[in-house]
Amino acid sequence: MNRLKQIAEEIRSKNTKPIYFLMGEEAYYIDKISDFIENNVLTEEEKGFNQMVLYGRDVTIEDIVANAKRFPMMSEKQVVIVKEAQDLSRTIEKLADYAENPQPSTVLVICYKYKTIDKRKRLGKIVAQKGCLFESKKLYENQVSDWIGSILKQKGHRIEPKAAHMLVEFLGTDLSKIDNELEKLSLILEEKTLITPLHIEENIGISKDFNNFELRKAIGDKEIVKANQIVQYFAQNPKSNPLVMTISLLNSFFTQLLLYHGLKDKGKINVAKSLRINPYFVPEYQRAAKNYPMRKVAQVITRLREADLKSKGVGATALPQGDILKELLFKIIH
């Protein structure tokens, strides 16, 4: 985030680099920087003749270089943006010759999504020296909730940990998808709203009572009636609650619980750090650890693996997913 702010500030100050090589697994930040350059380097009047967008599948490195070497018309700068540049991965190193001696009046933006170049090779070294080499790394699941909080803070809102966790569970770690939903919430809600699970349920369509987060909590606390109610709901709504997702999240929970049992220091701060969770959720693990000793946790992980195989048709051809989940719940709790 700090690097992103630094790049934005440089662009606002007209201190642009001749080449921006944006790469990495997380497309969100690549798009953000590219869009910021597209919207802020040139005026609307200058864009007509001096801003172009190319696509990696349609051009060669030679085409990109030829466009980058053009002189701007009635403007100090021209902007050349190459989207989906990862389609040029086999020849991308050929861009090093241009990067060595870039056109000063051109801002060349290379959007190299889902991949990275070798920083030790010539292109990486030159861009890092003469331009901007930005790597957008994928956030771990435990980092996304904090990211949601920071984005909403910029929009003038706050969010409860449970509400943020619901978003991550439902939308995964795709930051672009999450940001779209947060933008919708910002437009709907009043300024400085504390976003709760009820807001998520009413505006995004995720049930605050019947979701994987609540199922995990009910299983951890051995609230049998509540866990069965959620599983029954899942069985009736399989498309909205795919079994593979439920098994994956439960497996992560019990794997973390296994790590918890192995910790010498079970203080709140150390548990949160070791398990990579928000301190808000530590009591949930402390209660679950009392209900599931280490040996039982190991057994549950085995049961989860068996259920995963059944969900994929191994040893349980055509067995409804709801039945697999009900059987799994019985084996976990008993």
Short mmCIF file of C-alpha atoms in Angstrom, two decimals:
data_model
loop_
_atom_site.label_atom_id
_atom_site.label_comp_id
_atom_site.label_asym_id
_atom_site.label_seq_id
_atom_site.Cartn_x
_atom_site.Cartn_y
_atom_site.Cartn_z
CA MET A 1 0.00 0.00 0.00
CA ASN A 2 2.84 2.42 0.81
CA ARG A 3 4.50 1.70 -2.53
CA LEU A 4 1.18 2.31 -4.27
CA LYS A 5 0.81 5.70 -2.57
CA GLN A 6 4.38 6.61 -3.50
CA ILE A 7 3.77 5.82 -7.19
CA ALA A 8 0.53 7.82 -7.17
CA GLU A 9 2.23 10.81 -5.53
CA GLU A 10 5.05 10.76 -8.10
CA ILE A 11 2.53 10.77 -10.94
CA ARG A 12 0.53 13.61 -9.39
CA SER A 13 3.78 15.59 -9.08
CA LYS A 14 4.47 15.04 -12.81
CA ASN A 15 7.53 13.02 -11.84
CA THR A 16 6.66 10.07 -14.07
CA LYS A 17 8.99 7.24 -15.00
CA PRO A 18 9.62 6.36 -18.67
CA ILE A 19 8.53 2.75 -18.07
CA TYR A 20 6.28 1.06 -15.53
CA PHE A 21 6.53 -2.72 -15.49
CA LEU A 22 3.61 -3.96 -13.37
CA MET A 23 3.69 -7.69 -12.68
CA GLY A 24 2.50 -10.32 -10.22
CA GLU A 25 -0.25 -12.66 -9.11
CA GLU A 26 -2.62 -9.97 -7.78
CA ALA A 27 -4.19 -8.18 -10.74
CA TYR A 28 -5.99 -5.62 -8.56
CA TYR A 29 -2.98 -3.37 -7.93
CA ILE A 30 -1.76 -3.69 -11.50
CA ASP A 31 -5.13 -2.40 -12.72
CA LYS A 32 -5.15 0.36 -10.09
CA ILE A 33 -1.76 1.75 -11.12
CA SER A 34 -2.49 1.39 -14.84
CA ASP A 35 -5.86 3.13 -14.47
CA PHE A 36 -4.30 5.90 -12.38
CA ILE A 37 -1.70 6.59 -15.07
CA GLU A 38 -4.38 6.44 -17.78
CA ASN A 39 -6.52 8.99 -15.94
CA ASN A 40 -3.91 11.37 -14.54
CA VAL A 41 -0.84 11.81 -16.77
CA LEU A 42 -2.55 13.54 -19.71
CA THR A 43 -5.44 15.98 -19.91
CA GLU A 44 -8.60 14.98 -21.75
CA GLU A 45 -7.55 17.16 -24.69
CA GLU A 46 -4.11 15.51 -24.89
CA LYS A 47 -5.38 11.93 -24.72
CA GLY A 48 -6.88 11.85 -28.21
CA PHE A 49 -3.52 11.93 -30.01
CA ASN A 50 -1.17 10.84 -27.23
CA GLN A 51 -2.67 7.93 -25.34
CA MET A 52 -3.08 4.43 -26.69
CA VAL A 53 -3.92 1.01 -25.27
CA LEU A 54 -2.39 -2.10 -26.83
CA TYR A 55 -3.03 -5.76 -25.99
CA GLY A 56 -0.32 -8.38 -25.70
CA ARG A 57 -2.12 -10.92 -27.85
CA ASP A 58 -2.33 -8.46 -30.75
CA VAL A 59 1.16 -6.95 -30.85
CA THR A 60 4.85 -7.84 -30.83
CA ILE A 61 7.65 -6.30 -28.79
CA GLU A 62 8.69 -4.50 -31.97
CA ASP A 63 5.20 -2.97 -32.28
CA ILE A 64 5.35 -1.75 -28.67
CA VAL A 65 8.79 -0.21 -29.16
CA ALA A 66 7.72 1.49 -32.39
CA ASN A 67 4.76 3.11 -30.63
CA ALA A 68 6.85 4.05 -27.60
CA LYS A 69 9.43 5.83 -29.79
CA ARG A 70 6.84 8.13 -31.35
CA PHE A 71 6.89 11.78 -30.33
CA PRO A 72 3.82 13.29 -28.67
CA MET A 73 1.61 15.74 -30.56
CA MET A 74 0.91 19.08 -28.85
CA SER A 75 1.80 17.55 -25.51
CA GLU A 76 4.89 17.01 -23.39
CA LYS A 77 4.12 13.32 -22.89
CA GLN A 78 2.46 10.39 -24.56
CA VAL A 79 1.16 7.30 -22.71
CA VAL A 80 1.37 3.76 -24.14
CA ILE A 81 -0.37 1.08 -22.07
CA VAL A 82 0.13 -2.60 -22.90
CA LYS A 83 -2.54 -4.74 -21.26
CA GLU A 84 -2.34 -8.54 -20.94
CA ALA A 85 1.40 -8.30 -21.64
CA GLN A 86 1.87 -11.76 -20.12
CA ASP A 87 0.85 -13.05 -23.55
CA LEU A 88 4.30 -11.87 -24.67
CA SER A 89 6.17 -13.83 -21.98
CA ARG A 90 8.32 -15.71 -24.52
CA THR A 91 9.72 -12.52 -26.03
CA ILE A 92 9.38 -10.01 -23.19
CA GLU A 93 13.14 -9.89 -22.53
CA LYS A 94 13.55 -8.23 -25.95
CA LEU A 95 12.07 -5.11 -24.35
CA ALA A 96 15.38 -4.65 -22.48
CA ASP A 97 16.98 -2.81 -25.42
CA TYR A 98 14.25 -0.15 -25.34
CA ALA A 99 14.32 0.03 -21.51
CA GLU A 100 18.05 0.72 -21.71
CA ASN A 101 17.40 3.89 -23.71
CA PRO A 102 13.69 4.79 -23.33
CA GLN A 103 12.00 7.71 -25.05
CA PRO A 104 11.92 10.48 -22.36
CA SER A 105 8.58 11.84 -23.59
CA THR A 106 6.85 8.45 -23.38
CA VAL A 107 5.27 6.79 -20.35
CA LEU A 108 5.21 3.08 -21.23
CA VAL A 109 3.05 0.89 -18.97
CA ILE A 110 3.43 -2.89 -19.16
CA CYS A 111 0.63 -4.84 -17.40
CA TYR A 112 2.13 -8.30 -16.88
CA LYS A 113 -0.56 -10.10 -14.88
CA TYR A 114 -0.35 -13.41 -13.00
CA LYS A 115 3.34 -13.81 -13.83
CA THR A 116 6.68 -12.22 -12.95
CA ILE A 117 9.90 -11.70 -14.84
CA ASP A 118 13.23 -12.77 -13.41
CA LYS A 119 14.56 -9.68 -11.63
CA ARG A 120 18.10 -11.01 -12.05
CA LYS A 121 17.89 -10.85 -15.85
CA ARG A 122 18.66 -7.79 -17.94
CA LEU A 123 15.11 -6.46 -18.36
CA GLY A 124 14.34 -6.63 -14.65
CA LYS A 125 17.59 -4.93 -13.68
CA ILE A 126 17.22 -2.11 -16.22
CA VAL A 127 13.58 -1.36 -15.39
CA ALA A 128 14.36 -1.33 -11.67
CA GLN A 129 17.15 1.18 -12.35
CA LYS A 130 15.54 3.47 -14.93
CA GLY A 131 11.82 2.96 -14.40
CA CYS A 132 9.39 1.36 -11.97
CA LEU A 133 9.38 -2.41 -11.45
CA PHE A 134 6.31 -3.17 -9.34
CA GLU A 135 5.38 -6.67 -8.13
CA SER A 136 1.80 -7.15 -6.97
CA LYS A 137 1.80 -10.13 -4.63
CA LYS A 138 -1.28 -12.17 -3.77
CA LEU A 139 -2.56 -11.56 -0.26
CA TYR A 140 -2.91 -14.50 2.09
CA GLU A 141 -6.49 -15.18 3.20
CA ASN A 142 -5.70 -13.98 6.73
CA GLN A 143 -4.48 -10.64 5.32
CA VAL A 144 -7.58 -9.88 3.28
CA SER A 145 -9.78 -8.97 6.26
CA ASP A 146 -7.27 -6.28 7.29
CA TRP A 147 -7.15 -5.09 3.67
CA ILE A 148 -10.94 -4.76 3.66
CA GLY A 149 -10.73 -2.67 6.82
CA SER A 150 -8.12 -0.35 5.31
CA ILE A 151 -10.09 0.12 2.06
CA LEU A 152 -13.29 0.91 3.96
CA LYS A 153 -11.40 3.35 6.18
CA GLN A 154 -10.44 5.27 3.03
CA LYS A 155 -14.12 5.32 2.10
CA GLY A 156 -15.06 6.65 5.56
CA HIS A 157 -16.42 3.41 7.05
CA ARG A 158 -15.46 0.74 9.56
CA ILE A 159 -16.31 -2.96 9.57
CA GLU A 160 -16.77 -5.58 12.27
CA PRO A 161 -14.31 -8.52 12.09
CA LYS A 162 -17.12 -11.04 11.58
CA ALA A 163 -18.55 -9.02 8.67
CA ALA A 164 -15.12 -8.82 7.02
CA HIS A 165 -14.65 -12.57 7.50
CA MET A 166 -18.03 -13.22 5.84
CA LEU A 167 -16.89 -11.27 2.79
CA VAL A 168 -13.65 -13.22 2.53
CA GLU A 169 -15.45 -16.52 2.95
CA PHE A 170 -18.04 -15.65 0.28
CA LEU A 171 -15.83 -13.81 -2.24
CA GLY A 172 -12.44 -15.45 -1.64
CA THR A 173 -9.22 -13.46 -2.02
CA ASP A 174 -10.06 -11.78 -5.34
CA LEU A 175 -9.44 -8.14 -4.37
CA SER A 176 -11.14 -6.75 -7.48
CA LYS A 177 -14.33 -8.66 -6.73
CA ILE A 178 -14.24 -7.60 -3.06
CA ASP A 179 -13.56 -3.97 -3.98
CA ASN A 180 -16.62 -3.95 -6.26
CA GLU A 181 -18.81 -5.09 -3.37
CA LEU A 182 -17.25 -2.56 -1.00
CA GLU A 183 -17.93 0.19 -3.53
CA LYS A 184 -21.59 -0.85 -3.64
CA LEU A 185 -21.77 -0.77 0.17
CA SER A 186 -20.20 2.70 0.24
CA LEU A 187 -22.82 4.01 -2.17
CA ILE A 188 -25.69 2.49 -0.20
CA LEU A 189 -24.66 3.19 3.39
CA GLU A 190 -24.48 6.50 5.20
CA GLU A 191 -21.06 8.03 5.84
CA LYS A 192 -19.06 6.67 8.81
CA THR A 193 -21.19 3.52 9.07
CA LEU A 194 -19.91 0.62 11.15
CA ILE A 195 -20.58 -2.28 8.78
CA THR A 196 -22.08 -5.32 10.52
CA PRO A 197 -22.99 -8.84 9.38
CA LEU A 198 -26.57 -7.60 8.96
CA HIS A 199 -25.38 -5.00 6.41
CA ILE A 200 -23.59 -7.77 4.52
CA GLU A 201 -26.69 -9.97 4.53
CA GLU A 202 -29.07 -7.21 3.43
CA ASN A 203 -26.87 -5.67 0.72
CA ILE A 204 -24.67 -8.49 -0.61
CA GLY A 205 -26.89 -11.51 -0.03
CA ILE A 206 -24.73 -13.55 2.34
CA SER A 207 -26.76 -15.05 5.19
CA LYS A 208 -25.42 -13.84 8.55
CA ASP A 209 -26.74 -16.97 10.29
CA PHE A 210 -26.26 -19.72 7.70
CA ASN A 211 -22.74 -19.55 6.34
CA ASN A 212 -19.45 -21.41 6.68
CA PHE A 213 -18.21 -19.01 9.33
CA GLU A 214 -21.20 -19.79 11.58
CA LEU A 215 -20.91 -23.52 10.84
CA ARG A 216 -17.24 -23.50 11.84
CA LYS A 217 -18.08 -21.65 15.05
CA ALA A 218 -20.98 -24.00 15.87
CA ILE A 219 -18.80 -27.07 15.31
CA GLY A 220 -15.98 -25.59 17.38
CA ASP A 221 -18.37 -24.84 20.25
CA LYS A 222 -20.16 -28.20 19.76
CA GLU A 223 -23.50 -26.46 19.35
CA ILE A 224 -25.05 -29.52 17.76
CA VAL A 225 -28.53 -28.13 17.07
CA LYS A 226 -27.19 -24.97 15.40
CA ALA A 227 -24.63 -26.93 13.35
CA ASN A 228 -27.35 -29.28 12.11
CA GLN A 229 -29.59 -26.35 11.16
CA ILE A 230 -26.80 -24.81 9.07
CA VAL A 231 -25.96 -28.12 7.41
CA GLN A 232 -29.65 -28.62 6.59
CA TYR A 233 -29.72 -25.14 5.03
CA PHE A 234 -26.61 -25.96 2.99
CA ALA A 235 -28.18 -29.21 1.80
CA GLN A 236 -31.22 -27.28 0.56
CA ASN A 237 -29.09 -24.60 -1.12
CA PRO A 238 -26.10 -26.51 -2.58
CA LYS A 239 -25.36 -24.00 -5.35
CA SER A 240 -24.91 -21.14 -2.88
CA ASN A 241 -22.98 -23.32 -0.45
CA PRO A 242 -20.73 -25.73 -2.40
CA LEU A 243 -19.47 -28.66 -0.37
CA VAL A 244 -15.91 -28.30 -1.63
CA MET A 245 -15.74 -24.80 -0.11
CA THR A 246 -17.17 -25.97 3.23
CA ILE A 247 -14.70 -28.86 3.46
CA SER A 248 -11.79 -26.58 2.55
CA LEU A 249 -12.66 -24.01 5.23
CA LEU A 250 -13.24 -26.67 7.90
CA ASN A 251 -9.93 -28.29 6.98
CA SER A 252 -8.16 -24.94 7.41
CA PHE A 253 -9.85 -24.46 10.79
CA PHE A 254 -8.86 -27.88 12.17
CA THR A 255 -5.35 -27.59 10.75
CA GLN A 256 -5.00 -24.31 12.64
CA LEU A 257 -6.44 -26.02 15.71
CA LEU A 258 -3.74 -28.67 15.42
CA LEU A 259 -1.12 -25.90 15.35
CA TYR A 260 -2.78 -24.30 18.39
CA HIS A 261 -2.40 -27.52 20.40
CA GLY A 262 1.31 -27.52 19.57
CA LEU A 263 1.93 -23.97 20.81
CA LYS A 264 3.80 -23.54 24.08
CA ASP A 265 2.71 -19.93 24.42
CA LYS A 266 -1.09 -19.85 24.12
CA GLY A 267 -1.39 -16.16 24.90
CA LYS A 268 -3.77 -14.20 22.67
CA ILE A 269 -1.06 -12.26 20.82
CA ASN A 270 1.11 -15.30 20.08
CA VAL A 271 -1.88 -17.40 18.99
CA ALA A 272 -3.05 -14.69 16.57
CA LYS A 273 0.46 -14.34 15.15
CA SER A 274 1.15 -18.09 14.89
CA LEU A 275 -2.24 -18.98 13.38
CA ARG A 276 -2.31 -15.83 11.22
CA ILE A 277 -5.74 -14.82 12.45
CA ASN A 278 -7.34 -11.65 13.78
CA PRO A 279 -7.00 -11.54 17.61
CA TYR A 280 -10.80 -11.15 17.68
CA PHE A 281 -11.14 -14.83 16.73
CA VAL A 282 -8.64 -16.27 19.25
CA PRO A 283 -11.33 -17.11 21.90
CA GLU A 284 -13.08 -19.24 19.27
CA TYR A 285 -9.95 -21.39 18.91
CA GLN A 286 -9.46 -21.54 22.67
CA ARG A 287 -12.98 -22.94 23.14
CA ALA A 288 -12.63 -25.36 20.23
CA ALA A 289 -9.34 -26.67 21.62
CA LYS A 290 -11.14 -27.69 24.83
CA ASN A 291 -13.80 -29.55 22.83
CA TYR A 292 -11.35 -31.20 20.43
CA PRO A 293 -8.13 -32.61 21.93
CA MET A 294 -5.18 -33.09 19.59
CA ARG A 295 -5.98 -36.75 18.85
CA LYS A 296 -9.58 -35.88 17.95
CA VAL A 297 -8.40 -33.02 15.72
CA ALA A 298 -6.18 -35.44 13.79
CA GLN A 299 -9.17 -37.79 13.36
CA VAL A 300 -11.35 -34.94 12.11
CA ILE A 301 -8.76 -33.97 9.48
CA THR A 302 -8.82 -37.59 8.26
CA ARG A 303 -12.64 -37.49 8.09
CA LEU A 304 -12.48 -34.25 6.11
CA ARG A 305 -10.14 -35.84 3.58
CA GLU A 306 -12.51 -38.80 3.23
CA ALA A 307 -15.45 -36.45 2.68
CA ASP A 308 -13.45 -34.52 0.08
CA LEU A 309 -12.88 -37.74 -1.87
CA LYS A 310 -16.57 -38.63 -1.63
CA SER A 311 -17.55 -35.18 -2.88
CA LYS A 312 -15.44 -35.91 -5.97
CA GLY A 313 -17.18 -39.24 -6.55
CA VAL A 314 -14.51 -41.52 -5.08
CA GLY A 315 -16.27 -44.37 -3.26
CA ALA A 316 -19.60 -42.54 -3.22
CA THR A 317 -20.89 -42.24 -6.76
CA ALA A 318 -23.97 -40.00 -7.09
CA LEU A 319 -24.25 -39.49 -3.32
CA PRO A 320 -25.92 -36.09 -2.70
CA GLN A 321 -23.55 -33.49 -1.29
CA GLY A 322 -26.01 -32.73 1.49
CA ASP A 323 -25.80 -36.35 2.68
CA ILE A 324 -22.00 -36.27 2.62
CA LEU A 325 -22.02 -33.11 4.74
CA LYS A 326 -24.53 -34.50 7.25
CA GLU A 327 -22.44 -37.65 7.66
CA LEU A 328 -19.29 -35.56 8.04
CA LEU A 329 -20.87 -33.40 10.74
CA PHE A 330 -21.91 -36.48 12.73
CA LYS A 331 -18.37 -37.91 12.55
CA ILE A 332 -16.80 -34.61 13.60
CA ILE A 333 -18.99 -33.89 16.61
CA HIS A 334 -19.32 -37.45 17.93
#
